[in-house]
Protein backbone atom coordinates (compact mmCIF):
# COMPACT_ATOMS: atom_id res chain seq x y z
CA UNK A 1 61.55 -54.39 -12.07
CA UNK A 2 58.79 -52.85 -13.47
CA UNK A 3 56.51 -54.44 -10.46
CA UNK A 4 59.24 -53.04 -8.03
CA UNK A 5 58.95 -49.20 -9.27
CA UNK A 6 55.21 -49.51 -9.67
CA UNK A 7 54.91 -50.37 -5.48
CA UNK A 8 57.45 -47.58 -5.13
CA UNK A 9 55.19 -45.35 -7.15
CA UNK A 10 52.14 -46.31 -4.86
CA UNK A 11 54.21 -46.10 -1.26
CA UNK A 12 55.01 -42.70 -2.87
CA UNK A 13 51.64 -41.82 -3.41
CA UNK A 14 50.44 -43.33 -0.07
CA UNK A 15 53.37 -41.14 1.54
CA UNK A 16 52.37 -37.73 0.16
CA UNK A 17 48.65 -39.31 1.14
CA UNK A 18 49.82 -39.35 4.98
CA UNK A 19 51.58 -35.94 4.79
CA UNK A 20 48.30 -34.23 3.32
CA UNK A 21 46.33 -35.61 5.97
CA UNK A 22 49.06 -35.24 8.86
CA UNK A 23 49.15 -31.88 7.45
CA UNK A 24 45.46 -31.03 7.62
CA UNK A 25 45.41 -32.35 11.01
CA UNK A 26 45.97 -35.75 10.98
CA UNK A 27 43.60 -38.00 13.40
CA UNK A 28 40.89 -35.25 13.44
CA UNK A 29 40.69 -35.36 9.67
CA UNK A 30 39.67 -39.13 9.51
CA UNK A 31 37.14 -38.30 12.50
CA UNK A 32 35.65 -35.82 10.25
CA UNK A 33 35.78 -38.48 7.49
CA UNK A 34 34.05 -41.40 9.49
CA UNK A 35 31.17 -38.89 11.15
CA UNK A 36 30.54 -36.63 8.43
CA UNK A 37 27.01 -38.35 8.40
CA UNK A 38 26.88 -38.21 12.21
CA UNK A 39 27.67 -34.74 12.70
CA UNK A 40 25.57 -33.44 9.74
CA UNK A 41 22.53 -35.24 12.00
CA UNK A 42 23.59 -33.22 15.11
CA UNK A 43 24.08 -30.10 13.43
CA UNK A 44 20.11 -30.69 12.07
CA UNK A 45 19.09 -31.89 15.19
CA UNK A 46 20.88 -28.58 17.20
CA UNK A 47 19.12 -26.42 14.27
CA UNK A 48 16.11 -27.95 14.83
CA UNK A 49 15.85 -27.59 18.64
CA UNK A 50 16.53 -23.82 18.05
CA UNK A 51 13.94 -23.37 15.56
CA UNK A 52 11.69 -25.32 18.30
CA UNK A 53 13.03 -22.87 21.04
CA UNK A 54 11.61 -20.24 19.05
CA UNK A 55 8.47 -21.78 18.08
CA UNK A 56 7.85 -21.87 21.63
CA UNK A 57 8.78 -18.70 22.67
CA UNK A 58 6.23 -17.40 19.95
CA UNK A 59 3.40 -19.48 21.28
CA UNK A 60 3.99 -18.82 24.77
CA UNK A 61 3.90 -14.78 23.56
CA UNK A 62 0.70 -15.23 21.76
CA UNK A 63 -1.19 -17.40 24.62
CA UNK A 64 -0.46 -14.65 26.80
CA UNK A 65 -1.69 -11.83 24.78
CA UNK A 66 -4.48 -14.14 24.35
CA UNK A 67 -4.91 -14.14 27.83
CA UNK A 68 -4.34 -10.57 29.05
CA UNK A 69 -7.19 -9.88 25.83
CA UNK A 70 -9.68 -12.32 27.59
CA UNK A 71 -8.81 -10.78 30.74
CA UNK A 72 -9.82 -7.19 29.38
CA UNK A 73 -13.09 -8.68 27.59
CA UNK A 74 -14.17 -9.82 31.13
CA UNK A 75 -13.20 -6.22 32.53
CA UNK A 76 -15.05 -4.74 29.68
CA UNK A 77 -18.31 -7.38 30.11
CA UNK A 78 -18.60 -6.93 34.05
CA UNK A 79 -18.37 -2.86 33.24
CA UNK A 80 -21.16 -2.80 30.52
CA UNK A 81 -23.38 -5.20 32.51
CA UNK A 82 -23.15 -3.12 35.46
CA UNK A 83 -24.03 0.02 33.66
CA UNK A 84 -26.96 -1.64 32.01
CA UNK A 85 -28.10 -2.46 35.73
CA UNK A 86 -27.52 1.09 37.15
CA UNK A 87 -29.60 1.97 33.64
CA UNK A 88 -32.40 -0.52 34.49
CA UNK A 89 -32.43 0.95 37.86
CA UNK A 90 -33.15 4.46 37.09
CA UNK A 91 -35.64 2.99 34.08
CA UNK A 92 -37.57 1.71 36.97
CA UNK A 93 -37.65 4.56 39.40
CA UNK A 94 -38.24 6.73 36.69
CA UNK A 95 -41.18 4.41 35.81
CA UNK A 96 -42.52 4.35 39.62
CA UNK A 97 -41.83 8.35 39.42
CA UNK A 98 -43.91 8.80 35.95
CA UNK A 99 -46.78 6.21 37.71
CA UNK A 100 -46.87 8.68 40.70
CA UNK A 101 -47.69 11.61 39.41
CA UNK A 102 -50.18 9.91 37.02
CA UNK A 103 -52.00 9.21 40.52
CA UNK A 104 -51.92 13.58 40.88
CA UNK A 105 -52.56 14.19 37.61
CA UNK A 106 -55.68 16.83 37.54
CA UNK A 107 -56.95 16.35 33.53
CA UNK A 108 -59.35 19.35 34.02
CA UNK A 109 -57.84 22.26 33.14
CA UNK A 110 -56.75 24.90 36.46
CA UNK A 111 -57.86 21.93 39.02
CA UNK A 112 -57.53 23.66 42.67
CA UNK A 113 -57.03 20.07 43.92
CA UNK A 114 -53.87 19.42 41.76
CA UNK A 115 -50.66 18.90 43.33
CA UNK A 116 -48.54 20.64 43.08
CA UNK A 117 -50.49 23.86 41.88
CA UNK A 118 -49.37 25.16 38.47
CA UNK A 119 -51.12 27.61 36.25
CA UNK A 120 -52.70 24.60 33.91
């Protein structure tokens, strides 16, 4: 007898087993159960694709402030360089201005053949 109460015992406990799970939702329980492994990989893989998502978002952000400031340094470079050729420029007419007048340049002091006629 003792063998007979000790199976009742354990269908007992295997009953109140069933109703626990039935209770907590039956099938979907022992799903969880089986893919606990397999779901804790897809929730890792989903968190990692978001944390690539904004990885990427970041880089594409900085490549283009990268490239709007290498846009301005070109702006900036083409606006200096043509400065320093309007500069040059006047350096040189000034220059052919300065080598002019040394041509009409009277060293003697109240020179009637100077031009143009000043009181030195």
């Amino acid at each position: 007898m003792n063998f007979i109460q000790r199976n009742m015992e354990t269908v007992s406990v295997i009953e109140i087993v069933a109703t626990i799970i039935g209770t907590m939702g039956g099938w979907e329980a022992i799903k969880y159960l089986l893919n606990r492994k397999t779901n804790k990989r897809k929730e890792e893989a989903e968190a990692d694709g978001v944390e690539f998502g904004v990885l990427r978002d970041s880089m594409e952000f900085l490549q283009n402030q990268l490239k709007e400031k290498e846009e301005r340094f070109v702006n900036q470079t083409d606006r200096l360089r043509k400065l320093q050729d309007d500069y040059f420029e006047l350096m040189k007419e000034k220059q052919s201005i300065e080598l002019e007048l040394q041509r009409f340049r009277c060293v003697r002091p109240k020179c009637a053949q100077r031009e143009p006629q000043n009181g030195y």
